[in-house]
XYZ file of C-alpha atoms in Angstrom:
690
model
C -3.265 4.491 4.422
C -1.870 1.840 7.127
C -4.339 1.993 10.022
C -1.846 0.270 13.509
C -3.794 -0.755 16.143
C -2.482 -0.201 19.710
C -3.588 -1.526 23.083
C -2.473 0.270 26.444
C -2.708 -1.539 29.672
C -6.232 -1.689 30.764
C -6.945 -1.683 34.945
C -9.720 -4.266 35.670
C -8.217 -4.630 39.349
C -8.639 -9.363 39.522
C -5.795 -10.843 41.640
C -5.542 -13.669 42.646
C -3.292 -15.928 45.253
C 0.393 -14.693 45.248
C 2.750 -17.938 45.414
C 5.068 -15.920 46.572
C 4.286 -14.013 50.260
C 7.830 -12.166 51.046
C 7.104 -8.563 50.327
C 8.978 -7.395 47.326
C 10.458 -3.366 46.055
C 8.663 -2.362 42.934
C 12.370 -2.359 40.933
C 13.575 0.605 37.859
C 12.766 0.167 34.600
C 16.413 -0.258 34.401
C 16.989 -2.367 37.407
C 14.304 -5.404 35.477
C 16.469 -4.202 32.569
C 19.973 -5.538 33.434
C 18.226 -8.704 35.311
C 16.913 -9.197 31.568
C 19.518 -8.747 30.397
C 21.531 -11.144 31.596
C 19.024 -13.811 31.736
C 17.642 -13.580 27.687
C 19.244 -15.821 25.254
C 19.645 -15.562 21.622
C 18.458 -18.174 19.465
C 19.863 -19.260 15.856
C 20.109 -21.228 12.510
C 21.764 -21.234 9.985
C 19.441 -21.189 7.282
C 18.320 -18.187 8.740
C 16.280 -18.099 11.485
C 15.728 -16.565 14.906
C 14.376 -16.922 18.276
C 15.007 -15.596 21.758
C 14.958 -17.940 24.732
C 15.766 -17.138 28.395
C 17.831 -19.368 31.454
C 15.248 -20.894 34.259
C 18.279 -23.599 35.474
C 21.408 -24.195 35.998
C 22.914 -28.330 36.972
C 26.147 -28.131 37.009
C 27.744 -27.061 33.802
C 24.291 -27.922 32.005
C 21.497 -24.838 31.662
C 17.937 -24.437 30.966
C 16.770 -22.301 28.633
C 12.453 -22.297 28.404
C 11.922 -21.330 24.921
C 8.439 -20.863 22.792
C 8.530 -23.733 20.260
C 7.893 -22.749 17.493
C 11.070 -20.986 17.625
C 13.146 -24.644 18.094
C 9.910 -26.859 15.433
C 12.143 -27.330 12.635
C 15.282 -29.923 13.165
C 18.664 -28.351 12.626
C 21.747 -26.687 14.306
C 21.360 -24.228 16.756
C 23.266 -21.903 18.461
C 22.505 -20.039 22.202
C 23.840 -17.025 22.787
C 24.777 -15.510 25.594
C 25.126 -12.263 27.193
C 28.961 -11.682 27.375
C 28.845 -12.597 23.420
C 30.373 -16.668 23.628
C 28.188 -19.142 21.147
C 27.328 -22.495 22.451
C 26.082 -25.501 19.781
C 22.120 -27.150 20.517
C 22.517 -30.518 20.792
C 18.879 -30.857 19.435
C 18.568 -33.987 21.123
C 17.749 -32.165 24.187
C 14.620 -29.782 22.526
C 11.513 -30.738 24.283
C 8.165 -29.963 23.423
C 5.831 -29.195 25.847
C 2.097 -30.620 25.557
C -0.278 -28.378 23.780
C 1.597 -24.893 24.623
C 3.641 -23.146 22.243
C 6.927 -23.901 24.239
C 10.492 -25.881 24.570
C 13.148 -26.842 26.605
C 16.397 -26.517 25.146
C 20.488 -27.327 27.237
C 23.814 -25.698 26.529
C 26.489 -26.695 28.493
C 29.032 -23.616 29.449
C 31.260 -23.679 33.034
C 30.941 -19.518 32.745
C 28.831 -18.272 35.055
C 25.167 -17.145 33.998
C 22.853 -16.236 35.680
C 19.280 -16.924 36.647
C 15.947 -16.175 35.928
C 13.889 -15.791 39.537
C 10.461 -17.963 38.336
C 7.262 -15.782 39.847
C 3.733 -15.742 40.323
C 2.207 -15.226 36.846
C -1.129 -15.506 38.222
C -0.914 -12.180 40.010
C 0.489 -10.244 37.184
C -2.915 -8.289 36.987
C -4.965 -5.960 34.231
C -3.102 -3.096 33.905
C 0.066 -4.057 35.997
C 3.801 -3.560 34.563
C 5.349 -5.959 32.408
C 8.761 -5.980 30.113
C 9.368 -8.622 27.628
C 13.070 -9.133 26.023
C 14.322 -10.406 23.114
C 16.584 -10.539 20.195
C 14.314 -9.246 17.184
C 15.163 -10.032 13.812
C 17.867 -8.126 12.206
C 16.721 -5.726 9.341
C 17.294 -4.007 6.898
C 18.336 -0.871 9.093
C 19.804 -3.551 11.801
C 21.724 -5.869 10.099
C 22.308 -8.407 13.112
C 20.282 -8.648 16.466
C 20.576 -6.692 19.005
C 19.430 -7.252 22.501
C 16.028 -5.577 22.340
C 14.352 -4.176 26.137
C 10.931 -2.526 26.123
C 7.906 -1.484 28.458
C 4.358 -1.929 28.791
C 1.300 -3.765 30.792
C -0.750 -6.499 30.921
C -3.680 -5.322 29.031
C -5.133 -9.166 30.440
C -4.403 -12.631 31.730
C -7.083 -14.765 30.849
C -8.683 -17.464 33.307
C -9.410 -19.485 30.190
C -6.418 -19.440 27.683
C -5.938 -19.486 24.201
C -4.863 -22.765 22.417
C -1.104 -23.314 22.710
C -1.213 -21.839 26.120
C -1.516 -18.007 25.663
C -3.305 -16.482 27.940
C -1.079 -13.089 28.906
C -1.678 -9.823 27.244
C 0.917 -6.921 26.767
C 1.067 -3.102 25.589
C 4.931 -4.124 24.731
C 6.491 -3.020 21.369
C 7.961 -6.411 20.180
C 9.136 -7.886 16.466
C 9.989 -10.917 15.266
C 12.657 -12.646 16.510
C 12.031 -12.150 20.234
C 9.195 -15.197 20.662
C 10.482 -17.422 23.124
C 11.936 -14.158 25.304
C 11.438 -12.861 28.989
C 8.068 -11.614 30.520
C 9.088 -9.568 33.589
C 6.791 -7.961 35.804
C 7.727 -5.084 38.538
C 10.109 -6.907 40.397
C 12.577 -8.505 38.177
C 10.476 -12.366 37.666
C 9.935 -13.897 35.393
C 6.558 -14.712 34.825
C 5.631 -15.253 31.416
C 8.362 -16.616 27.830
C 6.650 -14.594 24.342
C 5.119 -16.014 21.672
C 3.278 -14.041 19.569
C 3.909 -9.939 18.312
C 1.024 -7.734 17.529
C 0.782 -8.329 14.107
C -2.401 -9.384 12.174
C -2.602 -11.716 9.346
C -2.616 -8.628 7.096
C 1.534 -7.894 9.171
C -0.908 -4.799 10.869
C 0.401 -4.598 14.151
C -2.609 -3.894 16.263
C -0.735 -3.444 19.555
C -1.987 -6.949 21.111
C 0.940 -9.103 22.268
C 1.139 -12.227 23.671
C 2.715 -14.372 25.530
C 2.297 -17.613 27.701
C 2.005 -17.481 31.760
C 4.993 -18.983 33.810
C 2.209 -20.792 36.176
C 1.484 -22.693 32.297
C 5.190 -24.167 32.212
C 5.852 -24.434 36.298
C 3.014 -27.092 36.456
C 4.083 -29.170 33.128
C 7.604 -28.423 33.669
C 7.301 -31.615 35.361
C 6.152 -33.762 31.857
C 10.036 -32.427 30.772
C 11.952 -33.904 32.983
C 12.579 -29.803 34.271
C 12.849 -28.886 38.551
C 12.714 -25.244 38.877
C 12.773 -26.161 42.582
C 9.809 -23.341 42.176
C 6.485 -24.755 42.633
C 2.751 -23.557 41.019
C 0.128 -22.428 42.915
C -2.698 -24.774 42.937
C -5.574 -24.363 39.375
C -7.464 -21.065 40.468
C -11.121 -21.780 40.860
C -13.209 -21.097 38.623
C -14.857 -18.628 38.231
C -17.310 -15.921 36.028
C -15.652 -14.980 32.981
C -13.316 -11.846 33.783
C -13.364 -8.611 31.040
C -9.733 -10.022 30.226
C -10.612 -13.799 28.936
C -13.264 -11.651 26.929
C -10.337 -9.478 25.672
C -8.131 -12.189 24.683
C -11.083 -13.926 23.512
C -11.584 -10.665 20.939
C -8.329 -10.282 20.230
C -7.772 -14.006 19.008
C -10.952 -13.788 17.429
C -9.865 -9.673 15.297
C -6.108 -11.311 14.599
C -8.269 -14.245 12.589
C -10.103 -11.766 10.500
C -13.155 -12.759 12.434
C -14.029 -8.077 13.002
C -18.119 -9.057 13.871
C -16.852 -12.167 16.800
C -14.452 -9.935 18.093
C -16.909 -6.817 18.332
C -19.006 -9.481 20.611
C -16.890 -10.135 22.705
C -15.494 -6.423 23.557
C -19.109 -5.174 23.660
C -19.506 -7.903 26.551
C -15.446 -6.920 28.637
C -17.086 -3.917 28.218
C -19.871 -5.200 30.544
C -18.023 -6.510 32.857
C -16.070 -3.174 33.189
C -17.177 -0.493 31.987
C -14.000 2.329 32.613
C -11.344 0.226 30.544
C -9.749 1.982 27.666
C -8.830 -0.651 26.020
C -12.196 -2.553 25.502
C -13.819 0.505 23.580
C -9.758 0.910 21.432
C -10.037 -2.881 20.626
C -14.187 -2.448 19.802
C -12.796 0.588 17.435
C -10.339 -1.192 15.371
C -12.605 -3.890 14.806
C -15.412 -1.925 14.216
C -13.827 0.648 11.539
C -11.581 -2.348 10.036
C -16.120 -3.940 8.930
C -16.503 0.520 7.533
C -18.525 1.402 10.840
C -16.306 4.429 11.181
C -19.040 6.726 13.140
C -19.277 3.202 15.504
C -14.946 3.601 15.627
C -15.361 6.874 16.397
C -18.175 7.240 18.825
C -15.990 4.196 20.831
C -11.771 5.833 20.254
C -14.072 9.036 21.573
C -15.691 7.078 25.043
C -11.828 5.668 25.155
C -10.483 9.036 25.409
C -12.926 9.756 28.605
C -11.409 7.112 29.923
C -7.954 8.299 28.838
C -7.455 11.736 27.785
C -4.031 11.256 27.578
C -4.389 7.977 25.056
C -2.050 8.858 22.149
C -3.453 5.691 21.094
C -7.007 6.729 21.048
C -6.342 9.511 18.950
C -4.438 8.559 16.191
C -6.668 5.548 15.438
C -9.742 8.014 16.470
C -7.820 10.521 13.095
C -7.516 7.498 10.592
C -11.871 7.169 10.764
C -12.279 10.764 10.451
C -9.993 10.609 7.443
C -12.027 8.228 5.683
C -15.376 9.560 6.632
C -13.442 12.659 4.341
C -12.400 14.797 7.421
C -8.677 15.283 6.795
C -8.048 18.256 9.299
C -9.636 16.710 12.062
C -8.074 13.200 11.541
C -4.463 15.837 11.397
C -5.663 17.548 14.727
C -5.901 13.765 15.890
C -2.437 13.110 14.571
C -0.871 16.004 16.532
C -2.694 15.769 19.860
C -0.915 11.872 19.482
C 1.752 13.313 18.816
C 2.241 15.733 21.406
C 1.419 13.487 23.965
C 4.041 10.727 22.449
C 6.811 12.805 20.208
C 7.813 9.772 19.535
C 5.238 8.110 17.180
C 6.190 7.028 14.156
C 3.185 5.713 13.529
C 0.828 9.407 13.718
C 3.626 10.002 11.661
C 2.989 9.063 8.959
C -0.641 8.891 9.232
C 0.122 13.108 9.416
C 1.769 12.443 6.228
C -1.457 10.497 4.780
C -3.744 13.800 4.798
C -1.206 16.404 4.527
C -0.748 14.509 0.566
C -4.772 13.734 0.565
C -4.646 17.482 1.373
C -2.284 18.410 -1.181
C 0.677 18.871 0.424
C 2.893 16.522 -0.781
C 5.842 18.331 0.689
C 5.089 18.566 4.234
C 4.081 15.042 3.469
C 7.652 14.358 2.871
C 8.667 15.773 6.276
C 6.346 13.805 8.029
C 7.328 10.796 6.852
C 10.943 11.654 7.128
C 10.421 12.319 10.166
C 8.860 8.363 11.111
C 12.191 6.715 9.706
C 14.427 8.571 11.533
C 12.020 7.275 15.100
C 11.543 3.985 12.921
C 14.639 3.466 10.231
C 12.803 0.017 9.587
C 9.177 1.474 8.578
C 8.776 -0.061 5.141
C 5.588 1.804 5.169
C 6.991 5.481 5.710
C 9.635 5.156 3.278
C 6.855 3.932 0.418
C 4.267 6.514 1.182
C 7.489 9.013 1.077
C 8.151 7.407 -2.797
C 4.159 8.376 -3.130
C 4.510 11.271 -2.308
C 7.872 11.945 -4.481
C 6.070 10.177 -7.476
C 3.090 13.031 -7.396
C 6.129 15.455 -7.020
C 7.616 14.588 -9.824
C 10.119 12.692 -8.750
C 10.435 9.205 -10.704
C 13.617 8.434 -9.850
C 13.489 9.028 -6.286
C 10.129 7.088 -5.767
C 11.046 4.026 -6.954
C 14.616 4.799 -4.936
C 12.416 4.499 -1.438
C 10.539 1.191 -2.963
C 13.501 -0.296 -3.441
C 14.519 0.469 0.294
C 10.840 -0.740 1.308
C 10.937 -4.139 -0.838
C 14.765 -4.364 0.928
C 12.993 -4.148 4.868
C 9.216 -6.297 3.301
C 10.129 -7.913 -0.051
C 6.097 -9.514 0.523
C 5.480 -5.653 0.207
C 2.942 -5.890 -2.883
C 2.029 -2.396 -2.613
C 5.391 -0.835 -3.003
C 6.103 -3.318 -6.459
C 2.173 -1.847 -8.025
C 3.854 1.206 -7.407
C 7.376 1.176 -8.351
C 6.748 -0.928 -11.510
C 3.734 2.566 -12.701
C 6.721 5.036 -11.649
C 8.753 2.386 -14.394
C 6.163 2.073 -17.016
C 6.065 6.296 -16.625
C 9.680 7.022 -17.299
C 8.991 4.071 -20.329
C 10.586 0.688 -18.948
C 7.616 -1.280 -18.816
C 9.702 -4.276 -19.069
C 10.877 -3.249 -15.601
C 6.335 -2.860 -15.126
C 5.560 -6.288 -15.875
C 8.228 -7.223 -14.019
C 7.034 -5.679 -10.899
C 3.312 -6.652 -11.344
C 3.904 -9.674 -12.226
C 6.196 -10.090 -9.226
C 3.302 -8.290 -7.374
C 1.173 -11.387 -8.746
C 3.113 -14.311 -7.551
C 2.921 -13.176 -4.026
C -0.929 -11.758 -4.577
C -2.712 -13.767 -7.293
C -5.444 -12.151 -6.701
C -4.194 -8.787 -6.738
C -6.809 -6.019 -9.008
C -4.982 -3.926 -9.947
C -1.811 -5.157 -10.621
C -3.489 -6.805 -13.476
C -5.317 -3.141 -14.730
C -1.275 -2.420 -14.602
C 0.319 -5.579 -16.890
C -2.586 -5.029 -19.080
C -1.975 -1.640 -19.478
C 1.809 -2.335 -19.873
C 0.823 -4.844 -22.262
C -1.159 -2.674 -24.237
C 1.075 -0.389 -24.477
C 3.603 -2.337 -26.369
C 1.242 -3.659 -28.657
C 0.211 -6.488 -26.834
C -3.395 -6.143 -27.588
C -5.034 -10.149 -26.941
C -1.988 -9.864 -23.918
C -3.641 -7.047 -22.130
C -7.158 -8.702 -22.325
C -6.521 -11.320 -21.563
C -5.263 -9.177 -17.315
C -8.619 -6.976 -17.511
C -10.777 -10.335 -17.594
C -9.555 -11.857 -14.742
C -9.174 -8.735 -13.212
C -12.643 -8.313 -13.855
C -12.952 -12.584 -12.783
C -11.857 -11.326 -9.570
C -13.949 -7.845 -9.583
C -16.762 -8.271 -11.588
C -17.615 -4.387 -10.297
C -14.121 -3.236 -11.677
C -15.513 -0.105 -13.505
C -11.541 1.304 -14.732
C -10.735 -2.430 -16.055
C -13.773 -2.521 -18.256
C -13.359 1.029 -19.656
C -9.463 -0.565 -20.327
C -10.648 -3.452 -21.826
C -13.040 -1.095 -23.897
C -10.121 1.006 -25.281
C -8.551 -2.916 -26.217
C -11.711 -3.570 -28.260
C -11.704 -0.301 -30.291
C -8.640 -0.062 -30.477
C -8.916 -3.940 -31.960
C -12.215 -2.501 -34.317
C -14.457 -3.724 -32.021
C -16.937 -0.744 -32.411
C -20.642 -3.106 -30.524
C -17.649 -4.892 -27.615
C -16.017 -1.677 -26.339
C -19.232 0.465 -26.376
C -20.979 -3.834 -24.093
C -17.296 -2.323 -22.052
C -18.901 1.254 -21.775
C -22.032 0.251 -21.691
C -21.198 -1.921 -17.914
C -18.742 0.826 -16.630
C -21.294 3.410 -16.466
C -23.473 1.256 -14.993
C -20.964 0.408 -12.082
C -20.221 3.652 -12.735
C -22.684 6.447 -13.910
C -21.018 9.385 -13.652
C -17.517 8.484 -14.670
C -16.399 10.748 -17.139
C -14.250 8.620 -18.560
C -16.538 5.617 -20.083
C -18.714 8.606 -21.364
C -15.561 9.341 -23.478
C -14.504 5.972 -24.985
C -18.482 5.497 -25.536
C -18.823 8.387 -26.862
C -15.393 7.816 -29.280
C -17.130 3.902 -30.328
C -20.319 5.860 -31.071
C -17.994 8.214 -33.761
C -16.803 4.914 -35.133
C -19.575 3.656 -35.872
C -21.347 6.783 -37.727
C -23.531 7.564 -34.356
C -22.282 11.145 -34.632
C -26.011 12.615 -32.165
C -25.239 9.499 -29.934
C -20.649 10.464 -29.790
C -22.317 14.392 -29.314
C -25.031 12.933 -26.517
C -21.864 11.447 -25.048
C -19.158 13.876 -25.034
C -21.769 16.292 -23.400
C -22.598 13.341 -20.024
C -19.020 13.598 -19.944
C -18.520 17.356 -19.295
C -21.243 17.708 -16.769
C -19.529 15.156 -14.840
C -16.193 17.267 -15.107
C -16.860 20.735 -17.050
C -12.723 21.429 -17.391
C -12.036 17.782 -19.413
C -10.525 19.319 -22.262
C -10.460 16.342 -24.520
C -14.408 15.750 -24.498
C -14.532 19.223 -25.465
C -11.846 18.630 -28.033
C -13.826 15.223 -28.714
C -17.291 16.861 -29.896
C -15.800 19.854 -32.031
C -15.052 17.066 -34.072
C -17.567 15.112 -33.799
C -19.625 18.627 -34.772
C -17.378 19.215 -37.548
C -16.688 16.535 -39.346
C -19.711 14.441 -39.090
C -23.319 16.683 -38.604
C -20.716 20.212 -40.137
C -20.721 22.787 -36.726
C -17.991 24.673 -38.448
C -18.877 27.515 -35.380
C -20.043 24.642 -33.048
C -16.941 22.724 -33.804
C -14.560 26.333 -33.188
C -16.023 26.538 -30.652
C -15.332 23.579 -28.358
C -11.464 23.307 -29.778
C -11.347 27.328 -28.440
C -12.929 25.395 -24.520
C -9.682 22.736 -24.387
C -7.741 25.108 -25.148
C -8.782 27.339 -22.161
C -8.691 24.174 -20.234
C -5.457 22.801 -21.720
C -3.410 25.925 -23.223
C -1.431 22.738 -24.095
C -3.747 21.075 -25.584
C -1.014 20.523 -29.471
C -4.368 18.219 -30.725
C -7.392 21.454 -30.433
C -4.812 23.692 -31.676
C -4.407 21.226 -34.588
C -8.432 20.354 -35.054
C -8.601 24.328 -35.211
C -5.992 24.952 -37.998
C -8.627 22.041 -39.887
C -11.554 24.283 -39.648
C -10.192 27.024 -40.352
C -8.548 25.963 -43.598
C -11.987 24.488 -44.559
C -13.006 28.175 -44.600
C -10.192 29.596 -46.497
C -8.696 31.373 -43.144
C -5.513 30.609 -44.776
C -2.864 32.592 -42.039
C -5.071 31.065 -39.058
C -5.214 27.967 -39.988
C -1.142 28.205 -40.140
C -0.920 30.417 -37.026
C -3.412 26.835 -35.348
C -0.679 24.316 -36.566
C 2.663 25.978 -35.752
C 1.322 26.736 -32.789
C 0.812 22.931 -32.389
C 3.781 22.506 -33.539
C 5.884 24.006 -31.084
C 3.320 22.821 -28.356
C 4.166 19.223 -29.936
C 6.975 18.565 -33.217
C 6.787 14.946 -33.309
C 2.474 15.251 -34.591
C 3.158 14.678 -37.813
C -0.257 16.306 -39.022
C -0.271 19.518 -38.265
C 3.498 19.160 -40.190
C 2.137 17.345 -43.222
C -0.894 19.880 -43.347
C 1.716 23.845 -42.541
C 4.372 21.446 -44.944
C 1.139 21.058 -47.538
C -0.243 25.049 -46.897
C 3.290 26.624 -47.890
C 3.667 24.619 -50.878
C 0.694 26.290 -52.352
C 2.532 29.639 -50.976
C 4.863 29.150 -53.572
C 7.412 28.239 -50.238
C 8.743 25.834 -51.810
C 11.773 25.180 -49.230
C 10.020 25.004 -46.433
C 7.275 23.011 -47.610
C 9.917 20.258 -48.887
C 11.727 21.119 -44.526
C 8.634 20.652 -43.557
C 7.015 16.935 -44.852
C 10.200 15.511 -44.791
C 9.852 15.531 -40.965
C 6.487 14.979 -41.472
C 7.749 11.873 -43.155
C 10.138 10.632 -41.269
C 7.284 10.943 -37.635
C 4.904 9.503 -39.699
C 4.597 8.574 -43.732
C 1.067 7.639 -43.621
C 0.995 11.327 -44.020
C 2.041 10.327 -47.840
C -1.420 7.986 -48.398
C -4.248 10.018 -49.706
C -6.426 7.412 -48.701
C -5.428 7.590 -45.408
C -5.473 11.364 -44.940
C -8.800 10.619 -46.012
C -9.309 8.496 -43.629
C -8.444 11.307 -40.939
C -10.798 14.216 -42.420
C -8.464 16.266 -44.855
C -11.276 18.119 -46.923
C -11.308 17.494 -51.542
C -9.679 20.608 -51.446
C -6.369 19.994 -49.236
C -6.284 16.225 -50.033
C -5.804 17.500 -54.306
C -3.540 20.564 -53.141
C -1.678 16.969 -51.103
C -1.084 15.434 -54.221
C 0.556 18.044 -55.886
C 2.637 18.341 -53.748
C 3.887 14.821 -53.353
C 4.758 14.897 -57.374
C 6.945 17.569 -57.537
C 10.532 15.836 -57.803
C 12.040 16.728 -54.226
C 8.566 14.497 -52.510
C 8.931 11.932 -55.267
C 12.720 11.309 -54.212
C 12.793 11.418 -50.990
C 9.621 8.788 -50.773
C 11.096 6.243 -52.583
C 14.470 7.063 -51.178
C 12.278 6.561 -48.061
C 10.212 3.759 -49.263
C 13.599 1.786 -49.588
C 15.286 1.873 -45.935
C-alpha cells in the first residue's frame, strides 16, 4: 500500500509587518491565474532538464527572471519559453546564484512586452492565508510536453527560522517536478515566494509539504547579484519566541529526511503552542504511522477531524492506519468519506482499491483504480495496483501491460519490475523474469524479494547453485527472511544435502513457528533420510496449522504406506487430499498403487485413469496402467500407453528407478516382462538411439 501525506492549511493567526500599506482587495483564483500565467516562464535545456521561473524586472529589452538555483546549477544551453510560446536563449554568463540560498537570476532579451511580477510582502503571508503556485511540470508519460499549471492551496507555515537554502514557506498546493522556480503568489496576485521543493519524501511519496523561499529573502539579498526591483525589503523581523510554524517546518524537514522521531518531537512542540492546528496533528499522525504506531496515528487523525470534520486527508490517512490494523471495513468507510468531501481524490480511490482487493473484490478494486486513473492518467501506483489485481484474476498479459505503463511513468519503480517478473515467470518466460529482477536489483541492491524471486527462477531453470547464491544474499540482507530459508532448504534437498536442508527448515521454523510449508519441507527431508516417524510428525504439524493442505495429506500418506505399511492410514490421507483438491492427480496416482498392492486391480486402474485424465503428462500412472493392462491381456492398449509414458520420461523403463519410487516387487516383475516383448524392445531401441 502506498501512503500519501498531504498537509492542508493551518490557521495559527500570526501576522507581521506589511510592506505595502495600500489597501488591495483579494482577487479570485481565476484573476490570480491570469496574472501568474503572464509572468511565469519555462526554463529548459536540451539534456533535457525542466524548471520554471518568474519575470521580476524589465530594463529596456532585458528581462530578469528569478528561479530556484538548482534549476540552472549545471552549465548548459538553457532556453526560456514565455507565455506567448516564444523561445529565448539564455546566456549562461548572465546566471547569478544567490549565496547560501536556492535562488538564482537569469536574463533574456526581447523586444516583446512581457508583464513583470508585482512583488508582495512574504512576511505577511501567515498560516492559513491563500497561496497559489504556478509553473511548468516536466513532461510525463501521459502528457508529453511541459504545460503551464496553476494550483491553489494555503500557507501551512511561514517560519521565522528558515531551513538550509532559505526555505521557510510551507504550503498545501499540488506541485510536480519541473515547477521548481515557479511563482508563489498571494490572494492579491503578488509574488511572495519562489517554489523549490515538491511534496515528495525520500521514498518519492507525496507528503503535502511543499517548500518555497520567501520573496523577502531575495529582496534582502538582491543587491548581491546586482538586481534592483525597485522594492525595498522590510526590516528583518525582530526575533521572538518560536512559533508553531517554526516547529512545523523543522518537523517537515526531519520527516522528509527520515528522522520520524525527531519530526514527532517538533510536531508535538508545535501542538503545545497551537493545539487547534489540524495540520500539526496530521503531520504527527503520519510520522507515528511510519514508525508503526497505528493507534497513535489514529488518535492524531481523530483529533484533526474534531478540529476540522471536513478534512479529507485525515479520513484517508486514518483509513490507511485502520487498514494496517486489519480493520479493512473501517478503512473503506474512511476512504468513502474522504471521497464524499473530495470526489477527485485519486489517492483515496487507490487506497479504496487496495482494501477492496485485500477483501477479495478484485473487480471492485479494478473499478477503483480505473477511477483513480481517470482523475490522474499519470498515476504509476494505480497502474501498478491494477496490474496486481489483474494478475490475481489470472490476466497476466493485462497485468504486464499495466506494469509496463507504470514503468514508463516511473522507470525506477522496483516493485513494478518485481511483479512484472513474477507475471513473466508464471507465463513461462523465466529469462524475462530474471531480466526484470536484475533491473530491480540494479536500482535497489538490497531488494531481498528480488533476490528470492530470481533464485526461484534460476532454480526452475536448473541453476540450483545460482539459486542458493541468491537465497544466501537475501539472508545476508535480512537474516529473518523465513521464506528464503525455505527455498534454500528445497534447493539443498534437491542437491542431496538432506541435513543442510533440515537445518534450513529448522531456522525457518525458529523464525516462524507456524510456517506449514517448512514443516512439509522438513518432513520430506526426514523421509529421505529414513526418519519416517519424524516425517509424519512434521506433516501432522503442518496440518494442524493448515488443515486444508492437500500436499501434507498426500506426503503423510506416502510415509504411512510405503515406510510404515499403514495402508488404511495412507488411503485415508489420499482421500482427504482429494477432498480438499479433487484435481490432485498425484493423490489419485498414489491411491492406485495402494489398491494394486491390495490386489484390487480394477480400483487401481480407475484411480490411475483419473490421474491421467487430470494430468496427461504424468508418466507414472500411464506406465503403471500400461503394465496392468498388459497383464490383463490388453496388449495393444498397453503398448500405446507405455509409449506415451516413456516419451514423457524414459526413466520408467529403468527397473531400478521404479524400485526407488516404491513400486512393488510384483509390479516391477510384470513391468520387466512387458518391456521384453518385441514391440517394447523395438520402441526402446529406437528411443535410445535418438
